[in-house]
PDB file of C-alpha atoms in Angstrom:
ATOM      1  CA  UNK A1374     143.695  97.525 114.946  1.00 39.00           C
ATOM      2  CA  UNK A1375     141.820  96.082 111.865  1.00 39.00           C
ATOM      3  CA  UNK A1376     137.957  95.213 112.373  1.00 39.00           C
ATOM      4  CA  UNK A1377     137.093  91.630 111.524  1.00 37.00           C
ATOM      5  CA  UNK A1378     133.590  92.167 109.945  1.00 40.00           C
ATOM      6  CA  UNK A1379     132.393  89.666 107.942  1.00 39.00           C
ATOM      7  CA  UNK A1380     131.980  91.550 104.985  1.00 43.00           C
ATOM      8  CA  UNK A1381     135.291  92.986 104.861  1.00 45.00           C
ATOM      9  CA  UNK A1382     136.017  90.482 101.924  1.00 41.00           C
ATOM     10  CA  UNK A1383     135.201  92.004  98.572  1.00 44.00           C
ATOM     11  CA  UNK A1384     131.532  91.602  97.952  1.00 45.00           C
ATOM     12  CA  UNK A1385     132.512  89.743  94.267  1.00 44.00           C
ATOM     13  CA  UNK A1386     134.036  86.920  96.285  1.00 43.00           C
ATOM     14  CA  UNK A1387     130.604  86.374  97.674  1.00 42.00           C
ATOM     15  CA  UNK A1388     127.145  85.130  95.836  1.00 41.00           C
ATOM     16  CA  UNK A1389     127.127  88.792  93.870  1.00 44.00           C
ATOM     17  CA  UNK A1390     125.847  90.675  96.777  1.00 53.00           C
ATOM     18  CA  UNK A1391     123.838  93.985  96.216  1.00 64.00           C
ATOM     19  CA  UNK A1392     124.195  96.572  98.651  1.00 86.00           C
ATOM     20  CA  UNK A1393     122.135  99.986  98.818  1.00 89.00           C
ATOM     21  CA  UNK A1394     125.139 102.546  99.284  1.00 93.00           C
ATOM     22  CA  UNK A1395     124.887 104.566  96.954  1.00 93.00           C
ATOM     23  CA  UNK A1396     120.818 104.392  96.768  1.00 92.00           C
ATOM     24  CA  UNK A1397     121.311 106.125 100.556  1.00 92.00           C
ATOM     25  CA  UNK A1398     124.008 108.676  99.638  1.00 94.00           C
ATOM     26  CA  UNK A1399     121.699 109.963  96.467  1.00 93.00           C
ATOM     27  CA  UNK A1400     118.617 110.175  98.733  1.00 91.00           C
ATOM     28  CA  UNK A1401     120.584 112.697 101.000  1.00 92.00           C
ATOM     29  CA  UNK A1402     121.760 114.408  98.227  1.00 94.00           C
ATOM     30  CA  UNK A1403     125.695 113.973  98.819  1.00 95.00           C
ATOM     31  CA  UNK A1404     128.342 113.480  95.996  1.00 96.00           C
ATOM     32  CA  UNK A1405     130.665 110.615  96.484  1.00 96.00           C
ATOM     33  CA  UNK A1406     133.480 112.944  97.224  1.00 97.00           C
ATOM     34  CA  UNK A1407     131.415 114.658 100.026  1.00 97.00           C
ATOM     35  CA  UNK A1408     130.628 111.600 101.420  1.00 97.00           C
ATOM     36  CA  UNK A1409     134.255 110.554 101.219  1.00 97.00           C
ATOM     37  CA  UNK A1410     135.229 113.771 102.853  1.00 97.00           C
ATOM     38  CA  UNK A1411     132.565 112.706 105.847  1.00 96.00           C
ATOM     39  CA  UNK A1412     134.044 109.329 106.482  1.00 96.00           C
ATOM     40  CA  UNK A1413     137.510 109.678 106.025  1.00 96.00           C
ATOM     41  CA  UNK A1414     137.550 107.774 102.858  1.00 96.00           C
ATOM     42  CA  UNK A1415     138.285 108.535  99.050  1.00 96.00           C
ATOM     43  CA  UNK A1416     135.854 109.018  96.484  1.00 96.00           C
ATOM     44  CA  UNK A1417     137.722 106.493  94.604  1.00 96.00           C
ATOM     45  CA  UNK A1418     136.967 104.202  97.637  1.00 95.00           C
ATOM     46  CA  UNK A1419     132.949 105.154  97.754  1.00 95.00           C
ATOM     47  CA  UNK A1420     132.583 104.366  94.090  1.00 94.00           C
ATOM     48  CA  UNK A1421     134.420 101.152  94.419  1.00 93.00           C
ATOM     49  CA  UNK A1422     132.344 100.032  97.686  1.00 92.00           C
ATOM     50  CA  UNK A1423     129.066 101.484  95.674  1.00 91.00           C
ATOM     51  CA  UNK A1424     129.859  99.050  92.743  1.00 90.00           C
ATOM     52  CA  UNK A1425     130.992  95.969  95.015  1.00 88.00           C
ATOM     53  CA  UNK A1426     134.629  96.436  94.028  1.00 89.00           C
ATOM     54  CA  UNK A1427     135.907  97.288  97.562  1.00 88.00           C
ATOM     55  CA  UNK A1428     134.840  95.617 100.600  1.00 89.00           C
ATOM     56  CA  UNK A1429     134.282  97.167 104.200  1.00 89.00           C
ATOM     57  CA  UNK A1430     134.978  97.050 107.808  1.00 91.00           C
ATOM     58  CA  UNK A1431     132.578  97.538 110.505  1.00 90.00           C
ATOM     59  CA  UNK A1432     133.531 100.794 111.458  1.00 92.00           C
ATOM     60  CA  UNK A1433     133.607 101.796 107.923  1.00 93.00           C
ATOM     61  CA  UNK A1434     130.082 100.571 107.506  1.00 93.00           C
ATOM     62  CA  UNK A1435     129.181 102.338 110.668  1.00 93.00           C
ATOM     63  CA  UNK A1436     130.920 105.723 109.533  1.00 95.00           C
ATOM     64  CA  UNK A1437     128.810 105.474 106.152  1.00 95.00           C
ATOM     65  CA  UNK A1438     125.414 104.839 107.852  1.00 93.00           C
ATOM     66  CA  UNK A1439     125.988 107.569 110.635  1.00 94.00           C
ATOM     67  CA  UNK A1440     126.935 110.066 107.402  1.00 95.00           C
ATOM     68  CA  UNK A1441     123.819 108.738 105.478  1.00 94.00           C
ATOM     69  CA  UNK A1442     121.383 109.067 108.798  1.00 89.00           C
ATOM     70  CA  UNK A1443     120.724 105.530 108.846  1.00 89.00           C
ATOM     71  CA  UNK A1444     121.087 102.224 110.163  1.00 86.00           C
ATOM     72  CA  UNK A1445     124.747  99.873 109.269  1.00 88.00           C
ATOM     73  CA  UNK A1446     121.948  97.216 108.134  1.00 85.00           C
ATOM     74  CA  UNK A1447     119.760  99.352 106.121  1.00 85.00           C
ATOM     75  CA  UNK A1448     122.625  99.862 103.642  1.00 88.00           C
ATOM     76  CA  UNK A1449     122.999  96.090 103.510  1.00 86.00           C
ATOM     77  CA  UNK A1450     119.286  95.188 103.653  1.00 84.00           C
ATOM     78  CA  UNK A1451     117.426  97.650 101.588  1.00 81.00           C
ATOM     79  CA  UNK A1452     117.373 101.060  99.902  1.00 81.00           C
ATOM     80  CA  UNK A1453     115.733 104.071 101.518  1.00 83.00           C
ATOM     81  CA  UNK A1454     112.111 103.453  99.555  1.00 81.00           C
ATOM     82  CA  UNK A1455     111.728 100.052 101.361  1.00 79.00           C
ATOM     83  CA  UNK A1456     113.036 101.315 104.621  1.00 72.00           C
ATOM     84  CA  UNK A1457     110.642 103.942 104.524  1.00 70.00           C
ATOM     85  CA  UNK A1458     107.898 101.461 103.536  1.00 66.00           C
ATOM     86  CA  UNK A1459     108.925  98.996 106.043  1.00 64.00           C
ATOM     87  CA  UNK A1460     108.438 101.517 108.884  1.00 63.00           C
ATOM     88  CA  UNK A1461     105.178 102.810 107.514  1.00 63.00           C
ATOM     89  CA  UNK A1462     103.421  99.940 106.188  1.00 65.00           C
ATOM     90  CA  UNK A1463     101.037  97.854 108.782  1.00 71.00           C
ATOM     91  CA  UNK A1464     102.321  94.794 110.156  1.00 72.00           C
ATOM     92  CA  UNK A1465     100.255  91.862 109.060  1.00 72.00           C
ATOM     93  CA  UNK A1466     101.888  88.517 109.980  1.00 78.00           C
ATOM     94  CA  UNK A1467     103.792  86.885 112.689  1.00 81.00           C
ATOM     95  CA  UNK A1468     106.738  86.611 110.850  1.00 80.00           C
ATOM     96  CA  UNK A1469     106.603  90.435 110.130  1.00 78.00           C
ATOM     97  CA  UNK A1470     106.311  91.069 114.262  1.00 82.00           C
ATOM     98  CA  UNK A1471     109.471  88.716 114.715  1.00 81.00           C
ATOM     99  CA  UNK A1472     111.451  90.400 111.869  1.00 79.00           C
ATOM    100  CA  UNK A1473     110.765  94.026 113.338  1.00 78.00           C
ATOM    101  CA  UNK A1474     111.471  92.283 117.128  1.00 82.00           C
ATOM    102  CA  UNK A1475     114.886  90.765 115.906  1.00 80.00           C
ATOM    103  CA  UNK A1476     115.798  94.397 114.121  1.00 76.00           C
ATOM    104  CA  UNK A1477     115.847  96.173 117.681  1.00 77.00           C
ATOM    105  CA  UNK A1478     119.406  96.412 118.959  1.00 74.00           C
ATOM    106  CA  UNK A1479     120.366  94.789 122.433  1.00 78.00           C
ATOM    107  CA  UNK A1480     117.434  92.382 122.536  1.00 79.00           C
ATOM    108  CA  UNK A1481     118.493  88.797 123.147  1.00 86.00           C
ATOM    109  CA  UNK A1482     116.755  85.852 121.510  1.00 87.00           C
ATOM    110  CA  UNK A1483     114.600  85.519 124.947  1.00 89.00           C
ATOM    111  CA  UNK A1484     113.693  89.009 124.743  1.00 87.00           C
ATOM    112  CA  UNK A1485     112.549  88.513 121.284  1.00 84.00           C
ATOM    113  CA  UNK A1486     110.589  85.710 122.594  1.00 87.00           C
ATOM    114  CA  UNK A1487     108.633  87.233 125.437  1.00 89.00           C
ATOM    115  CA  UNK A1488     107.874  90.543 123.261  1.00 86.00           C
ATOM    116  CA  UNK A1489     106.438  88.312 120.869  1.00 85.00           C
ATOM    117  CA  UNK A1490     104.437  86.307 123.482  1.00 88.00           C
ATOM    118  CA  UNK A1491     103.015  89.737 124.890  1.00 88.00           C
ATOM    119  CA  UNK A1492     102.098  91.223 121.194  1.00 87.00           C
ATOM    120  CA  UNK A1493     100.303  87.908 119.931  1.00 85.00           C
ATOM    121  CA  UNK A1494      98.812  87.783 123.264  1.00 85.00           C
ATOM    122  CA  UNK A1495      97.552  91.419 122.505  1.00 85.00           C
ATOM    123  CA  UNK A1496      96.294  90.825 119.086  1.00 84.00           C
ATOM    124  CA  UNK A1497      94.174  87.750 120.071  1.00 84.00           C
ATOM    125  CA  UNK A1498      92.608  89.574 122.892  1.00 84.00           C
ATOM    126  CA  UNK A1499      91.859  92.809 120.434  1.00 81.00           C
ATOM    127  CA  UNK A1500      90.404  90.239 117.889  1.00 82.00           C
ATOM    128  CA  UNK A1501      88.017  88.378 120.320  1.00 83.00           C
ATOM    129  CA  UNK A1502      86.872  91.596 121.484  1.00 83.00           C
ATOM    130  CA  UNK A1503      86.313  92.671 118.049  1.00 80.00           C
ATOM    131  CA  UNK A1504      84.588  89.902 117.032  1.00 80.00           C
ATOM    132  CA  UNK A1505      82.556  89.840 120.085  1.00 79.00           C
ATOM    133  CA  UNK A1506      81.783  93.487 119.456  1.00 77.00           C
ATOM    134  CA  UNK A1507      80.704  92.770 116.023  1.00 71.00           C
ATOM    135  CA  UNK A1508      78.497  89.470 117.431  1.00 67.00           C
ATOM    136  CA  UNK A1509      76.635  91.576 119.829  1.00 63.00           C
ATOM    137  CA  UNK A1510      75.916  94.245 117.272  1.00 60.00           C
ATOM    138  CA  UNK A1511      78.110  96.818 119.359  1.00 54.00           C
ATOM    139  CA  UNK A1512      80.932  99.308 118.402  1.00 49.00           C
ATOM    140  CA  UNK A1513      83.831  98.147 120.469  1.00 47.00           C
ATOM    141  CA  UNK A1514      83.874 101.841 121.674  1.00 48.00           C
ATOM    142  CA  UNK A1515      80.256 100.769 123.762  1.00 48.00           C
ATOM    143  CA  UNK A1516      81.982  97.277 125.141  1.00 46.00           C
ATOM    144  CA  UNK A1517      82.776  98.263 128.667  1.00 48.00           C
ATOM    145  CA  UNK A1518      86.389  97.592 129.610  1.00 49.00           C
ATOM    146  CA  UNK A1519      87.185  95.591 133.023  1.00 48.00           C
ATOM    147  CA  UNK A1520      89.671  97.483 135.272  1.00 48.00           C
ATOM    148  CA  UNK A1521      91.957  95.469 136.817  1.00 47.00           C
ATOM    149  CA  UNK A1522      91.724  95.695 140.830  1.00 47.00           C
ATOM    150  CA  UNK A1523      95.097  95.554 142.883  1.00 53.00           C
ATOM    151  CA  UNK A1524      95.713  92.483 144.794  1.00 55.00           C
ATOM    152  CA  UNK A1525      94.640  92.251 148.231  1.00 44.00           C
TER     153      UNK A1525
END
């Protein structure tokens, strides 16, 4: 049965798509031949895929991602350097928080909304406590925290 993945058409048919297959393969120290053997393709197919001359199915994308020890979306969205920076750089905005939550596999839109609300509220409380500690001339470590008590 053939996979019906939206990228199964040739990338050249689309608005000059740029993918990161080659960058991930090189980062992992693999030749086209070695990667081809691992995923059941020919080296020529890997070459054409890397240059955008050949499309791919979702199962091919998943197999290549598995062989390269990355996520399928990483191959399509960014190279290894950007992926590493995305996982180590501080998250500074609501848009960045939402982007991270939306990348978590298995979360529904509602789950993302709820998680975003919880994180946003936690950040607001943290900022308020930090501002209060600064206004009082105390460090936040000196600010006593109220313990929650069980409901009676």
